[in-house]
Coordinates of C-alpha atoms and ligand atoms in Angstrom, one line a residue:
M62 CA 27.9 23.2 17.0
G63 CA 24.9 21.5 19.4
R64 CA 26.7 17.8 19.4
R65 CA 30.3 18.3 21.2
P66 CA 32.1 15.5 21.6
V67 CA 34.0 15.0 24.6
D68 CA 37.6 15.2 23.1
A69 CA 37.3 18.4 21.0
S70 CA 39.9 20.7 21.6
P71 CA 39.2 22.7 24.8
D72 CA 40.8 25.8 23.3
G73 CA 40.1 28.3 20.1
W74 CA 36.7 28.3 18.0
A75 CA 35.7 25.0 20.0
T76 CA 35.3 26.5 22.9
Q77 CA 32.6 29.1 21.5
L78 CA 30.0 27.1 21.3
S79 CA 26.9 28.5 23.2
S80 CA 23.3 28.9 23.3
A81 CA 23.7 32.6 21.5
S82 CA 25.2 31.4 18.1
N83 CA 27.6 28.4 17.1
L84 CA 29.9 31.1 16.3
T85 CA 30.4 33.8 18.3
D86 CA 33.5 35.5 17.6
Y87 CA 34.5 35.0 13.9
D88 CA 38.0 36.2 13.8
E89 CA 38.8 34.1 16.8
A90 CA 37.4 31.1 15.2
R91 CA 38.8 31.7 11.8
R92 CA 42.3 32.1 13.9
D93 CA 42.0 28.8 15.8
F94 CA 40.2 26.8 13.5
S95 CA 41.8 23.6 12.0
W96 CA 40.3 21.0 9.8
A97 CA 41.6 18.1 11.8
V98 CA 40.1 19.3 14.9
A99 CA 36.9 19.5 13.0
Q100 CA 36.9 16.1 12.2
R101 CA 36.5 15.1 15.9
F102 CA 32.8 16.8 15.7
L103 CA 32.0 13.5 13.7
S104 CA 32.7 9.9 14.9
G105 CA 34.4 8.0 12.0
L106 CA 33.1 4.1 11.2
P107 CA 33.7 2.3 14.1
D108 CA 37.2 0.6 15.0
A109 CA 38.9 3.3 12.5
R110 CA 37.5 1.7 9.3
G111 CA 37.3 5.3 7.9
I112 CA 34.4 7.8 7.4
N113 CA 31.1 7.1 5.7
I114 CA 28.4 10.0 4.9
A115 CA 25.8 7.9 5.6
Y116 CA 27.0 6.9 9.1
E117 CA 27.4 10.3 9.9
A118 CA 24.1 11.4 8.7
V119 CA 21.9 8.4 10.7
D120 CA 23.8 5.5 12.3
R121 CA 25.6 7.4 14.6
H122 CA 22.6 9.2 15.9
V123 CA 20.9 5.8 16.3
A124 CA 24.0 4.6 18.2
T125 CA 24.1 7.4 20.5
G126 CA 20.4 7.2 21.7
R127 CA 18.6 9.4 19.5
G128 CA 17.2 7.1 17.1
G129 CA 13.3 8.0 17.9
H130 CA 14.0 11.5 16.9
V131 CA 12.1 12.4 13.7
A132 CA 14.8 12.6 10.9
I133 CA 12.4 13.6 8.2
R134 CA 9.2 15.0 7.8
S135 CA 8.2 14.5 4.3
I136 CA 5.2 16.5 3.0
G137 CA 3.8 15.6 -0.6
R138 CA 0.6 14.8 -2.5
H139 CA -0.4 11.8 -0.6
G140 CA 0.1 13.9 3.0
T141 CA 2.8 13.7 5.5
R142 CA 5.0 10.6 6.4
E143 CA 7.5 11.1 9.0
L144 CA 10.8 8.5 9.7
T145 CA 12.8 8.5 12.6
Y146 CA 16.7 8.1 12.5
R147 CA 16.1 4.3 13.4
E148 CA 13.6 3.9 10.7
L149 CA 15.7 5.7 8.2
M150 CA 18.8 3.6 9.2
T151 CA 16.5 0.5 8.5
L152 CA 15.5 1.6 5.1
S153 CA 18.8 2.5 3.8
N154 CA 20.1 -0.8 4.9
R155 CA 17.5 -2.4 2.9
F156 CA 18.5 -0.4 0.1
A157 CA 22.2 -1.4 0.7
N158 CA 21.3 -4.8 0.5
L159 CA 18.9 -4.5 -2.8
L160 CA 22.0 -2.8 -4.2
R161 CA 23.9 -6.1 -3.4
S162 CA 21.2 -8.4 -4.6
L163 CA 21.2 -6.4 -7.8
G164 CA 24.8 -6.9 -8.2
V165 CA 25.6 -2.8 -7.9
G166 CA 28.8 -2.6 -6.3
P167 CA 31.1 0.2 -5.3
R168 CA 31.9 3.1 -7.3
A169 CA 28.8 2.2 -9.1
R170 CA 26.9 5.5 -10.2
V171 CA 23.1 5.4 -8.5
F172 CA 21.1 8.6 -10.3
T173 CA 18.2 10.2 -8.9
V174 CA 15.5 12.0 -10.8
L175 CA 13.0 12.5 -7.9
G176 CA 11.7 15.4 -6.0
R177 CA 11.8 15.7 -2.0
Q178 CA 10.2 12.3 -1.5
A179 CA 11.4 10.2 1.4
E180 CA 12.6 7.8 -0.8
L181 CA 15.1 10.6 -2.0
Y182 CA 16.2 10.0 1.2
V183 CA 16.8 6.4 1.3
T184 CA 18.1 6.1 -1.7
A185 CA 20.9 8.4 -1.5
L186 CA 21.9 7.3 2.5
G187 CA 21.5 3.5 1.1
C188 CA 23.9 4.3 -2.1
W189 CA 26.6 5.5 0.4
K190 CA 26.3 2.6 2.6
N191 CA 27.2 0.3 -0.2
T192 CA 29.9 2.8 -1.1
S193 CA 28.4 3.4 -4.5
V194 CA 28.0 7.2 -5.8
L195 CA 25.2 9.2 -5.7
S196 CA 24.0 11.4 -8.7
P197 CA 21.0 13.5 -8.4
L198 CA 19.4 15.0 -11.4
F199 CA 16.7 17.5 -11.8
A200 CA 13.2 15.8 -11.8
A201 CA 12.3 19.4 -14.3
F202 CA 15.1 18.6 -16.8
G203 CA 13.7 17.5 -20.1
P204 CA 14.9 14.1 -21.9
E205 CA 18.3 15.3 -23.3
P206 CA 19.7 16.7 -20.2
I207 CA 18.9 13.4 -18.6
R208 CA 20.1 11.4 -21.1
N209 CA 23.5 13.3 -21.8
R210 CA 24.1 13.1 -17.9
L211 CA 23.4 9.3 -17.9
L212 CA 25.7 8.9 -20.1
L213 CA 28.5 11.2 -19.2
G214 CA 28.1 9.4 -15.6
D215 CA 28.1 5.8 -16.7
G216 CA 24.8 5.3 -14.5
E217 CA 24.3 1.9 -13.8
V218 CA 20.7 2.7 -11.5
L219 CA 18.0 4.9 -11.5
V220 CA 15.5 6.0 -9.0
T221 CA 12.7 7.8 -10.2
T222 CA 8.5 7.7 -10.3
T223 CA 6.8 6.2 -12.7
S224 CA 5.3 9.3 -14.5
L225 CA 8.8 10.5 -15.1
Y226 CA 10.1 7.3 -16.4
R227 CA 7.0 7.0 -18.8
R228 CA 7.8 10.7 -20.1
K229 CA 11.9 10.8 -19.8
I230 CA 13.0 7.7 -20.0
A231 CA 11.6 5.0 -21.7
P232 CA 11.3 6.7 -24.8
Q233 CA 15.3 6.8 -25.1
R234 CA 16.1 3.8 -23.0
D235 CA 17.6 1.7 -25.8
Q236 CA 20.2 4.7 -25.7
L237 CA 21.0 3.9 -22.6
P238 CA 22.7 0.4 -22.8
A239 CA 24.9 0.8 -19.4
L240 CA 21.8 1.6 -17.5
R241 CA 21.2 -1.8 -15.6
H242 CA 18.4 -1.3 -13.1
I243 CA 15.4 1.3 -12.9
L244 CA 13.7 1.4 -9.7
L245 CA 10.3 3.4 -9.5
I246 CA 9.0 4.3 -6.3
D247 CA 5.2 4.2 -7.2
A248 CA 4.8 1.0 -9.0
P249 CA 3.4 -1.5 -6.7
G250 CA 1.4 -4.4 -8.5
E251 CA 2.5 -4.2 -12.2
P252 CA 5.6 -2.0 -12.7
P253 CA 6.3 -1.0 -16.4
A254 CA 8.4 -3.7 -18.3
G255 CA 12.3 -3.5 -17.1
T256 CA 11.6 -1.6 -14.3
I257 CA 11.3 -2.4 -10.4
D258 CA 9.0 -1.3 -7.8
L259 CA 11.4 -0.1 -5.2
G260 CA 9.0 -0.4 -2.2
T261 CA 8.5 -4.1 -2.8
A262 CA 12.0 -4.7 -3.3
L263 CA 12.9 -2.7 0.4
A264 CA 10.1 -5.0 1.6
A265 CA 12.2 -8.1 0.7
Q266 CA 15.2 -7.0 2.2
P267 CA 16.9 -7.6 5.4
D268 CA 16.9 -4.8 7.8
E269 CA 21.0 -5.1 8.9
W270 CA 24.0 -3.9 7.1
T271 CA 27.4 -3.5 8.1
I272 CA 29.0 -0.5 6.1
P273 CA 32.3 -1.5 4.8
A274 CA 35.4 0.5 5.3
T275 CA 35.1 3.6 3.5
S276 CA 38.0 5.6 2.5
P277 CA 37.7 9.4 2.9
E278 CA 38.8 9.5 -0.3
A279 CA 36.3 7.3 -2.1
M280 CA 33.7 9.2 -4.2
A281 CA 30.3 9.6 -2.9
L282 CA 28.8 12.3 -5.3
L283 CA 28.9 12.9 -8.6
H284 CA 27.2 16.5 -9.1
F285 CA 26.8 17.9 -13.0
T286 CA 27.5 21.2 -13.6
S287 CA 27.7 23.5 -16.4
G288 CA 30.7 25.3 -18.0
T289 CA 31.0 27.7 -21.0
T290 CA 31.6 25.5 -23.6
G291 CA 31.4 21.5 -24.1
T292 CA 29.2 18.8 -22.2
P293 CA 28.2 19.4 -18.5
K294 CA 30.8 18.5 -16.2
G295 CA 30.7 15.5 -13.6
A296 CA 32.0 17.2 -10.1
I297 CA 33.7 14.1 -8.2
H298 CA 32.7 14.5 -4.0
V299 CA 34.7 12.0 -1.4
H300 CA 33.2 10.8 1.6
E301 CA 35.1 13.1 3.9
A302 CA 33.5 16.0 2.3
V303 CA 31.0 15.4 5.4
V304 CA 33.3 17.2 7.5
A305 CA 32.9 20.3 5.5
H306 CA 29.3 20.1 5.4
H307 CA 28.6 19.4 9.1
V308 CA 31.1 22.4 10.1
T309 CA 29.7 24.8 7.4
A310 CA 26.3 24.2 8.5
A311 CA 27.2 24.7 12.3
F312 CA 28.7 28.2 11.3
A313 CA 26.9 29.2 8.6
L314 CA 23.2 27.9 9.2
D315 CA 23.9 28.0 13.0
L316 CA 22.2 24.3 12.9
R317 CA 21.6 22.3 16.4
P318 CA 19.9 19.1 17.0
D319 CA 16.5 20.4 17.9
D320 CA 16.0 22.3 15.1
V321 CA 13.5 21.9 12.5
F322 CA 15.5 22.6 9.3
W323 CA 13.8 23.5 5.8
C324 CA 16.1 23.4 2.9
T325 CA 14.2 24.4 0.0
A326 CA 16.9 23.5 -2.8
D327 CA 16.0 20.8 -5.4
P328 CA 17.7 17.6 -5.0
G329 CA 19.1 18.3 -8.7
W330 CA 21.1 20.9 -7.2
V331 CA 24.2 20.7 -5.3
T332 CA 22.7 22.5 -2.6
G333 CA 19.9 19.8 -2.2
T334 CA 22.5 17.5 -1.4
S335 CA 24.9 19.2 1.0
Y336 CA 22.5 20.9 2.8
G337 CA 19.2 19.4 1.8
I338 CA 20.4 15.8 2.8
I339 CA 23.9 15.4 4.5
A340 CA 24.3 18.6 6.6
P341 CA 21.3 18.7 8.5
L342 CA 21.3 15.2 9.2
T343 CA 24.6 14.6 10.7
H344 CA 23.5 17.2 13.1
G345 CA 20.5 15.3 14.0
V346 CA 17.5 17.6 12.8
T347 CA 14.4 17.4 11.9
L348 CA 14.1 18.0 8.3
L349 CA 11.1 19.1 6.3
A350 CA 11.2 18.0 3.0
D351 CA 8.6 19.6 0.6
D352 CA 7.7 18.3 -2.4
G353 CA 5.3 21.0 -3.4
D354 CA 5.9 23.8 -6.2
F355 CA 6.3 27.4 -5.0
D356 CA 3.3 29.2 -3.5
A357 CA 3.8 32.0 -1.2
A358 CA 1.1 31.3 1.1
R359 CA 1.6 27.5 1.2
W360 CA 5.3 28.2 2.0
Y361 CA 4.2 30.4 4.9
Q362 CA 1.9 27.8 5.9
L363 CA 4.6 25.1 6.0
L364 CA 7.0 27.3 7.8
A365 CA 4.3 28.2 10.5
D366 CA 2.7 24.7 11.0
N367 CA 6.2 22.9 11.2
H368 CA 7.6 25.4 13.7
V369 CA 10.4 25.7 11.2
T370 CA 13.7 26.9 13.2
V371 CA 16.1 27.6 10.3
W372 CA 15.5 28.1 6.6
Y373 CA 18.1 27.9 3.8
T374 CA 16.3 29.0 0.3
A375 CA 17.1 31.0 -2.8
P376 CA 17.1 34.6 -3.9
T377 CA 14.6 34.1 -6.6
A378 CA 12.1 32.4 -3.7
L379 CA 12.5 35.5 -1.6
R380 CA 12.1 38.1 -4.3
M381 CA 8.8 36.3 -5.2
L382 CA 7.9 36.6 -1.5
M383 CA 8.9 39.7 -1.4
R384 CA 6.4 40.6 -4.3
A385 CA 3.4 38.6 -2.3
G386 CA 4.0 41.4 0.2
T387 CA 4.6 41.9 4.2
E388 CA 0.9 41.8 5.1
M389 CA 0.9 38.2 3.8
A390 CA 3.8 37.4 5.8
A391 CA 2.3 38.7 8.9
R392 CA -1.0 36.8 8.5
Y393 CA 1.1 33.5 9.6
D394 CA 3.0 32.9 13.1
L395 CA 6.8 32.2 12.3
S396 CA 7.7 33.0 15.9
A397 CA 9.7 29.9 15.9
L398 CA 12.4 30.8 13.2
R399 CA 15.5 32.2 14.5
H400 CA 17.7 32.1 11.2
I401 CA 17.3 32.4 7.7
A402 CA 20.2 32.2 4.6
S403 CA 19.9 32.1 1.2
V404 CA 22.3 30.9 -1.6
G405 CA 23.0 30.5 -5.2
E406 CA 22.1 33.9 -7.0
P407 CA 23.0 37.5 -5.8
L408 CA 20.7 38.4 -3.5
N409 CA 19.2 41.9 -3.6
P410 CA 19.9 44.3 -0.7
E411 CA 16.6 45.5 -0.5
V412 CA 15.6 41.7 0.2
V413 CA 17.8 41.6 3.0
V414 CA 16.3 44.8 4.7
W415 CA 12.8 43.9 3.6
A416 CA 13.1 40.4 5.4
Q417 CA 14.1 42.3 8.5
E418 CA 10.7 44.2 8.2
A419 CA 8.5 41.2 7.2
Y420 CA 10.0 38.3 9.3
G421 CA 12.1 40.4 12.0
M422 CA 15.4 39.2 10.8
P423 CA 17.5 39.5 7.9
V424 CA 18.4 37.1 5.3
H425 CA 22.0 35.9 5.4
D426 CA 23.6 35.3 1.8
N427 CA 26.3 33.1 1.6
W428 CA 28.4 31.8 -1.6
W429 CA 29.4 28.7 -2.8
Q430 CA 29.1 26.6 -5.7
T431 CA 29.3 22.8 -7.1
E432 CA 32.7 22.4 -7.1
T433 CA 33.3 23.7 -3.7
G434 CA 30.9 21.1 -2.2
A435 CA 30.5 23.5 0.6
I436 CA 29.3 27.1 2.0
M437 CA 32.9 29.0 1.3
I438 CA 31.5 32.6 2.2
S439 CA 29.1 33.6 4.3
N440 CA 27.1 36.2 6.7
Y441 CA 26.9 34.5 10.0
P442 CA 24.7 35.2 12.9
S443 CA 27.1 36.7 15.1
M444 CA 28.6 39.1 12.5
P445 CA 26.8 42.4 11.2
I446 CA 25.3 42.2 7.7
R447 CA 26.2 44.1 4.9
P448 CA 23.2 44.0 2.7
G449 CA 24.4 43.1 -0.9
S450 CA 27.5 41.3 0.6
M451 CA 28.3 37.7 0.4
G452 CA 29.8 37.6 3.7
R453 CA 33.4 36.8 4.7
P454 CA 35.3 33.4 4.3
M455 CA 34.5 30.1 6.4
P456 CA 37.1 29.6 9.0
G457 CA 39.6 27.0 7.3
V458 CA 38.9 28.8 3.8
E459 CA 41.2 31.1 2.2
A460 CA 39.3 33.3 -0.4
G461 CA 41.1 36.0 -2.8
V462 CA 40.4 38.0 -5.6
L463 CA 43.1 37.8 -8.7
R464 CA 43.5 40.1 -11.5
C465 CA 41.8 39.4 -14.7
G466 CA 43.5 39.4 -17.9
D467 CA 42.1 40.3 -21.5
E468 CA 39.7 37.3 -21.6
G469 CA 38.1 38.3 -18.4
R470 CA 39.4 35.3 -16.5
A471 CA 42.6 35.3 -13.9
A472 CA 45.6 35.9 -15.6
V473 CA 48.4 33.8 -15.3
T474 CA 52.0 34.7 -16.3
D475 CA 54.6 31.5 -15.8
G476 CA 52.2 30.0 -13.5
Q477 CA 51.5 32.9 -11.5
V478 CA 48.6 35.0 -10.4
E479 CA 48.3 38.3 -9.1
V480 CA 46.2 38.9 -5.7
L481 CA 44.4 42.0 -5.8
G482 CA 43.8 44.4 -2.8
A483 CA 40.9 46.0 -1.6
D484 CA 37.9 47.2 -3.8
Q485 CA 39.2 45.9 -6.9
V486 CA 37.3 43.7 -9.0
G487 CA 39.0 40.4 -10.1
E488 CA 38.3 36.4 -10.3
L489 CA 37.3 35.0 -7.1
A490 CA 39.7 32.2 -6.3
L491 CA 39.8 29.8 -3.3
R492 CA 43.1 28.1 -1.6
P493 CA 42.5 24.3 -2.2
G494 CA 42.3 22.1 0.8
W495 CA 39.0 21.9 2.3
P496 CA 37.5 18.3 2.6
S497 CA 34.3 19.0 0.2
M498 CA 36.8 20.3 -2.5
F499 CA 35.9 18.6 -5.7
R500 CA 38.7 16.0 -6.7
G501 CA 38.5 15.8 -10.5
Y502 CA 35.5 16.2 -13.4
L503 CA 34.6 12.8 -14.0
H504 CA 36.6 11.2 -17.3
D505 CA 37.8 15.2 -17.9
D506 CA 41.3 15.8 -16.4
A507 CA 42.1 18.9 -18.8
R508 CA 39.3 20.6 -17.7
Y509 CA 40.1 19.8 -13.9
L510 CA 43.4 21.1 -14.3
A511 CA 42.3 24.2 -16.3
A512 CA 40.1 25.2 -13.0
F513 CA 43.9 25.9 -11.0
A514 CA 46.7 28.1 -11.5
G515 CA 49.4 29.8 -9.2
G516 CA 48.2 27.4 -6.1
W517 CA 44.2 28.7 -6.4
Y518 CA 41.2 27.3 -7.6
L519 CA 39.4 29.8 -9.9
T520 CA 35.4 30.3 -9.5
G521 CA 35.0 31.6 -13.0
D522 CA 32.9 34.6 -10.6
L523 CA 34.2 38.0 -10.5
A524 CA 34.1 39.8 -7.0
R525 CA 35.7 42.3 -5.3
I526 CA 36.7 42.6 -1.1
D527 CA 35.9 45.5 0.7
A528 CA 38.5 47.1 3.5
D529 CA 36.9 44.9 5.9
G530 CA 37.3 41.8 4.4
Y531 CA 33.7 41.2 3.0
F532 CA 33.5 39.9 -0.4
W533 CA 31.2 41.3 -2.6
F534 CA 29.8 39.7 -6.0
V535 CA 30.1 41.1 -9.3
G536 CA 29.4 38.9 -12.3
R537 CA 30.2 35.9 -13.7
A538 CA 33.6 35.9 -15.6
D539 CA 32.2 33.5 -18.1
D540 CA 29.1 33.0 -20.1
V541 CA 27.2 30.6 -17.5
I542 CA 23.6 31.6 -17.1
K543 CA 21.9 31.5 -13.5
S544 CA 18.1 31.3 -14.3
S545 CA 16.2 30.8 -11.0
G546 CA 19.0 28.9 -9.5
H547 CA 19.8 26.7 -12.3
L548 CA 23.2 27.0 -13.7
V549 CA 22.8 26.7 -17.4
G550 CA 25.5 26.0 -19.8
P551 CA 24.9 28.0 -23.0
F552 CA 26.5 25.5 -25.2
E553 CA 24.1 22.7 -24.2
V554 CA 21.2 24.8 -25.2
E555 CA 22.8 25.9 -28.4
S556 CA 23.5 22.2 -29.2
T557 CA 19.8 21.0 -28.4
L558 CA 18.2 24.1 -30.9
L559 CA 20.7 23.0 -33.6
E560 CA 19.0 19.6 -33.6
H561 CA 15.9 21.5 -35.1
P562 CA 15.8 21.5 -38.9
A563 CA 15.4 25.4 -39.2
V564 CA 18.5 26.4 -37.2
T565 CA 21.7 26.5 -38.7
E566 CA 23.7 28.4 -35.8
A567 CA 22.9 29.6 -32.2
G568 CA 24.1 31.7 -29.7
V569 CA 22.5 31.6 -26.0
I570 CA 22.7 34.6 -23.2
G571 CA 21.2 35.5 -20.1
V572 CA 19.1 38.5 -19.8
P573 CA 18.3 40.3 -16.5
D574 CA 15.0 39.2 -15.0
P575 CA 13.7 40.9 -11.9
I576 CA 12.5 37.5 -10.2
A577 CA 14.5 34.8 -12.1
G578 CA 17.6 36.7 -12.1
E579 CA 18.4 36.2 -15.7
I580 CA 16.1 34.3 -18.3
V581 CA 17.8 32.2 -21.1
K582 CA 17.4 34.0 -24.6
A583 CA 18.8 32.6 -27.8
F584 CA 19.4 34.1 -30.8
V585 CA 19.6 31.9 -34.1
T586 CA 20.4 31.8 -37.7
L587 CA 17.9 30.1 -39.8
R588 CA 18.5 27.8 -42.5
A589 CA 17.5 28.5 -46.1
G590 CA 13.9 28.6 -46.9
Y591 CA 12.6 29.2 -43.2
Q592 CA 10.6 32.1 -42.4
P593 CA 11.7 34.3 -39.2
D594 CA 8.0 34.7 -38.2
E595 CA 5.9 34.0 -34.8
A596 CA 4.9 30.6 -35.8
L597 CA 8.4 29.3 -36.1
R598 CA 9.2 31.1 -32.8
G599 CA 6.7 29.4 -31.1
E600 CA 7.6 26.0 -32.5
L601 CA 11.3 26.7 -31.6
L602 CA 10.2 28.0 -27.7
A603 CA 8.1 24.6 -27.6
F604 CA 11.2 22.3 -29.5
G605 CA 13.8 23.7 -26.4
R606 CA 10.9 22.9 -23.7
R607 CA 10.0 19.5 -24.9
R608 CA 13.9 18.5 -25.1
L609 CA 15.7 20.9 -22.2
G610 CA 12.7 21.3 -19.7
A611 CA 13.5 23.8 -17.3
V612 CA 16.7 25.0 -18.7
A613 CA 15.0 25.9 -22.4
P614 CA 15.2 29.4 -23.8
R615 CA 12.4 31.6 -22.8
D616 CA 12.8 33.9 -25.3
I617 CA 13.9 33.3 -29.2
A618 CA 15.2 36.0 -31.9
F619 CA 16.2 35.4 -35.2
D620 CA 19.6 36.9 -36.6
Q621 CA 21.1 35.9 -39.8
N622 CA 24.3 37.6 -39.0
L623 CA 25.6 36.4 -35.7
P624 CA 28.9 38.0 -34.6
H625 CA 31.8 35.5 -34.4
T626 CA 35.2 35.6 -33.2
S627 CA 38.3 35.2 -35.8
S628 CA 38.1 31.3 -34.4
G629 CA 34.4 31.2 -35.4
K630 CA 32.6 31.1 -32.2
V631 CA 29.7 32.7 -31.5
M632 CA 30.3 36.1 -29.4
R633 CA 28.2 35.9 -26.8
R634 CA 29.6 38.4 -25.1
L635 CA 28.8 40.7 -27.9
L636 CA 25.1 39.5 -28.3
K637 CA 24.8 39.9 -24.6
A638 CA 26.4 43.8 -24.8
R639 CA 23.9 44.7 -27.6
E640 CA 21.1 43.2 -25.9
L641 CA 21.4 45.2 -23.2
G642 CA 23.0 48.3 -24.8
L643 CA 26.1 48.0 -23.5
P644 CA 29.2 49.5 -24.6
E645 CA 30.3 46.5 -27.1
G646 CA 34.2 46.5 -25.7
D647 CA 37.0 45.1 -28.0
L648 CA 35.5 44.0 -31.1
S649 CA 39.5 42.8 -32.2
T650 CA 38.6 39.5 -32.4
L651 CA 35.0 40.0 -33.9
E652 CA 35.0 38.7 -37.4
R653 CA 33.1 40.5 -39.7
P654 CA 29.4 39.6 -40.7
R655 CA 29.3 37.0 -43.2
Ligands
AMP256 P1 26.1 26.0 -8.7 O1 27.5 25.3 -8.9 O2 24.9 25.6 -9.4 O3 25.9 26.0 -7.2 O4 26.5 27.6 -9.3 C1 27.3 28.2 -8.7 C2 27.3 29.8 -9.0 O5 26.1 30.7 -8.5 C3 28.5 30.6 -8.7 O6 29.5 30.4 -9.2 C4 27.9 32.0 -8.3 O7 27.9 32.3 -10.1 C5 26.4 31.6 -8.3 N1 26.0 32.2 -6.8 C6 26.1 31.3 -5.6 N2 26.1 31.6 -4.7 C7 25.5 32.9 -4.7 C8 25.7 34.3 -3.9 N3 25.3 34.6 -3.2 N4 25.6 35.6 -4.6 C9 25.8 35.6 -6.1 N5 26.1 34.4 -7.1 C10 25.9 33.3 -6.3

């Protein structure tokens, strides 16, 4: 951890901070770690008025004389734009003033449908300064996922681009009565009716803002994630989460103030906020914000031109880079790079090994999810990597593997669970208690409570721990699909397909794919009178793309006899087993084909 406060505990893990890596002795750090001590690495609001993410990320650096350091180097279609910490402070102050002038108060939900433009950071930080709640969505979502989330999250403000607004929001604005203000980042002059040009509005606001007292438990973020059934879930995170963002970035990403850090995650994904905005800024680094699409040569050029030192990316991208070849990597000067980390999907061991050959260093896999808010399990720079393993739990985090029952989830008997020993597969679980732990699913206490048993938070993943304490990912315990890093809820996709007049029923599964991890495949039953031909298949694929965007099915099969459980639900697990030619398992709850 580069920024060492004078009052930090002089013993234990806090003394390990050295030039070699932030975490030099994992076992010692784990033994001595406490979240209470960790909190001292941040400053809290002046006059002990609580803790606010935006203060820790920006204003604190200005107060300690680093206001002139470049906070964000934003690279987009219109060139490069740099914002220093001082400029970011001023712009986010103006954004907070703008929210107040619009009558947007604390706890109000501010949504973004943006890429990594500079306005994303200004919006996020200004929103927290006003103690409003940020909810970032994928710009690649189609109109339906956007509308569903705005409705579920009570969206009051939306910040987006003119083109996204015209294509995805304007046609359905009458269905979003609670959405009071739409701010467009690129509509100077005459913005479309009922919208505001953000740049013009910000220019009219004062530069000064005093962050109000902020409780550590005040809601700061609403991240939508998908489950097996039902609507998307809005995971609630609070301002105190910033302690976990900061500490985990120190340990797992090895961030220090002089770093140039590139997190390639989309802002619509939790990684794009925790490590794409908050954690790096709390460390005072220069953040590279690239708004372009993936392109192997362009990415290498970005790494080289910007002297990126720490790079946090995802397995799908790394697999594509591996496919582009070692020779391509060798053409670029990547000598500034000192640490590479990856998250979001299983990272193939061969990618870890290939990176050593191509970049002269391995990729450090780590594991976490929307609900955990921060990295929970990681390979650390100071620890030998076991390619294929997610690493070991973060100091301050207790992880275990629980015995599963017939349903494939942790078995709970009289409120108790059984913790498994080494090399046994079960559900990965975490002991609640770290600062970025989600505090609930918005308006859905039942689903929140169902995520806990026997004093553990149940992650929905299957894993095993080896004899040395390394964690190995085995698979999902539920039907959720991971496609190019997107967590896709089959229910949401099925519901959309059912809106097509030809479809009476749908079952959606993930099918393994060498690059994307999994692709979304739908099995549909047709209404009488429709022909299962190529024309209809093409029409359904296009229908899915139009409505759902990035989470749409990539393949559709016709099936007039979808398998059902005795309660009438489509058995996705059986569809998957059949698709993959695997044993069909226990079919006792299977209904005979109708
Ligand atoms: P999300 O909430 O969208 O970030 O998705 C979280 C899920 O992604 C986890 O529950 C895992 O299923 C998967 N995941 C995240 N990191 C890893 C990893 N390092 N290895 C395997 N799966 C991962």
